[in-house]
Amino acid sequence: MDDGIEANASTFASEMRETAFILGNVERGSLIIMDELGRGTSTRDGLALAVAVCEALIESRALVWFATHFKDLARILAGRAGVVNLHLRVQMEDENTMTMLYKVTDGAVEDKNYGLTLARLVGLPQSVLDRATAVSEMLVRRLERNKRKLEATNLARRRNLVLTLKETLIRARDGNMGDSALRPWLSRLQDEFVNRMATWDAEEMRAPVATTEDGQHSEQAGVGGKRMEDIIEIGSDGSDDDGAGADDCY
């Protein structure tokens, strides 16, 4: 929260300028500390920018501490060499108690609705808490359904690609193409197959950014007797603010 009034720059604009400076000057011996990058804009754009900046910092080989509430970021980057996921541990014996332990623990933070629990502890009206809980549950269901659809789509197109490759190779085997033309043709075919698979692998790694785009699906749900349109900009990426002390660190 650092608007630059003199420079007519919003919090997000100031953050992007500072990020641009960091990316323009980072080198292998640098120490970079970034906190909550991308939270000053929409959840979709913020997560997308956080992923891209993190990937650039990983390539720089600098030592980076990156704190965020974008929980999907942990899953997206978990398989990258040199990335370690940590979180600050929170103890919850039941829905009415929350203790910040201020202890760094291995792995990404568990999805325990810390934000809703904290809101309950500070005394928000029960009707507001019930509504928030219903919205949270709807968003989780939508996210899971989108992920299942994406997985089914990816599986189907991979199978189609393999079947197409098989048929193409059979036609080449039974054809009369000479060796001089066959070898470069097979090499191009191999490159196209590998590149297509690699592209789909990259899409799956970035699935949280794609499957949580605001307005991507037109689901409507009834909550408390009311009609709920698609929720926008309220944790629609499944990465709700989980309260102080529950940040993921990378």
JSON list of C-alpha atoms in Angstrom, two decimals, residues 65-71 74 84-92 99-112 114 242-250:
[
{"chain": "A", "resi": 65, "resn": "TRP", "atom": "CA", "xyz": [12.58, -14.82, -0.90]},
{"chain": "A", "resi": 66, "resn": "PHE", "atom": "CA", "xyz": [9.09, -14.49, -2.34]},
{"chain": "A", "resi": 67, "resn": "ALA", "atom": "CA", "xyz": [6.09, -14.22, 0.02]},
{"chain": "A", "resi": 68, "resn": "THR", "atom": "CA", "xyz": [2.59, -14.53, -1.44]},
{"chain": "A", "resi": 69, "resn": "HIS", "atom": "CA", "xyz": [-1.01, -15.49, -0.80]},
{"chain": "A", "resi": 70, "resn": "PHE", "atom": "CA", "xyz": [-1.31, -16.94, -4.34]},
{"chain": "A", "resi": 71, "resn": "LYS", "atom": "CA", "xyz": [-1.41, -20.57, -3.24]},
{"chain": "A", "resi": 74, "resn": "ALA", "atom": "CA", "xyz": [3.38, -23.08, -5.05]},
{"chain": "A", "resi": 84, "resn": "VAL", "atom": "CA", "xyz": [11.66, -24.58, -2.11]},
{"chain": "A", "resi": 85, "resn": "ASN", "atom": "CA", "xyz": [8.12, -24.09, -0.77]},
{"chain": "A", "resi": 86, "resn": "LEU", "atom": "CA", "xyz": [7.76, -23.00, 2.85]},
{"chain": "A", "resi": 87, "resn": "HIS", "atom": "CA", "xyz": [4.94, -21.54, 4.94]},
{"chain": "A", "resi": 88, "resn": "LEU", "atom": "CA", "xyz": [4.39, -19.98, 8.34]},
{"chain": "A", "resi": 89, "resn": "ARG", "atom": "CA", "xyz": [2.56, -22.50, 10.48]},
{"chain": "A", "resi": 90, "resn": "VAL", "atom": "CA", "xyz": [-0.85, -21.77, 11.99]},
{"chain": "A", "resi": 91, "resn": "GLN", "atom": "CA", "xyz": [-2.40, -24.01, 14.65]},
{"chain": "A", "resi": 92, "resn": "MET", "atom": "CA", "xyz": [-6.17, -24.54, 14.50]},
{"chain": "A", "resi": 99, "resn": "THR", "atom": "CA", "xyz": [-2.78, -19.51, 16.95]},
{"chain": "A", "resi": 100, "resn": "MET", "atom": "CA", "xyz": [-0.02, -17.96, 14.84]},
{"chain": "A", "resi": 101, "resn": "LEU", "atom": "CA", "xyz": [3.10, -19.99, 15.64]},
{"chain": "A", "resi": 102, "resn": "TYR", "atom": "CA", "xyz": [5.51, -17.83, 13.60]},
{"chain": "A", "resi": 103, "resn": "LYS", "atom": "CA", "xyz": [7.36, -21.01, 12.69]},
{"chain": "A", "resi": 104, "resn": "VAL", "atom": "CA", "xyz": [8.62, -21.76, 9.18]},
{"chain": "A", "resi": 105, "resn": "THR", "atom": "CA", "xyz": [7.47, -25.19, 7.99]},
{"chain": "A", "resi": 106, "resn": "ASP", "atom": "CA", "xyz": [8.23, -27.19, 4.85]},
{"chain": "A", "resi": 107, "resn": "GLY", "atom": "CA", "xyz": [5.69, -27.36, 2.04]},
{"chain": "A", "resi": 108, "resn": "ALA", "atom": "CA", "xyz": [2.89, -25.14, 0.79]},
{"chain": "A", "resi": 109, "resn": "VAL", "atom": "CA", "xyz": [0.22, -23.90, 3.17]},
{"chain": "A", "resi": 110, "resn": "GLU", "atom": "CA", "xyz": [-2.78, -26.18, 3.63]},
{"chain": "A", "resi": 111, "resn": "ASP", "atom": "CA", "xyz": [-6.18, -24.94, 2.50]},
{"chain": "A", "resi": 112, "resn": "LYS", "atom": "CA", "xyz": [-7.95, -24.44, 5.84]},
{"chain": "A", "resi": 114, "resn": "TYR", "atom": "CA", "xyz": [-7.75, -19.17, 7.61]},
{"chain": "A", "resi": 242, "resn": "ASP", "atom": "CA", "xyz": [-5.47, -16.54, 4.54]},
{"chain": "A", "resi": 243, "resn": "GLY", "atom": "CA", "xyz": [-4.62, -14.07, 7.24]},
{"chain": "A", "resi": 244, "resn": "ALA", "atom": "CA", "xyz": [-1.35, -12.83, 8.66]},
{"chain": "A", "resi": 245, "resn": "GLY", "atom": "CA", "xyz": [1.14, -15.55, 9.34]},
{"chain": "A", "resi": 246, "resn": "ALA", "atom": "CA", "xyz": [-0.25, -17.98, 6.76]},
{"chain": "A", "resi": 247, "resn": "ASP", "atom": "CA", "xyz": [1.80, -16.70, 3.83]},
{"chain": "A", "resi": 248, "resn": "ASP", "atom": "CA", "xyz": [3.55, -19.11, 1.53]},
{"chain": "A", "resi": 249, "resn": "CYS", "atom": "CA", "xyz": [7.23, -18.36, 1.02]},
{"chain": "A", "resi": 250, "resn": "TYR", "atom": "CA", "xyz": [9.27, -19.45, -2.01]}
]
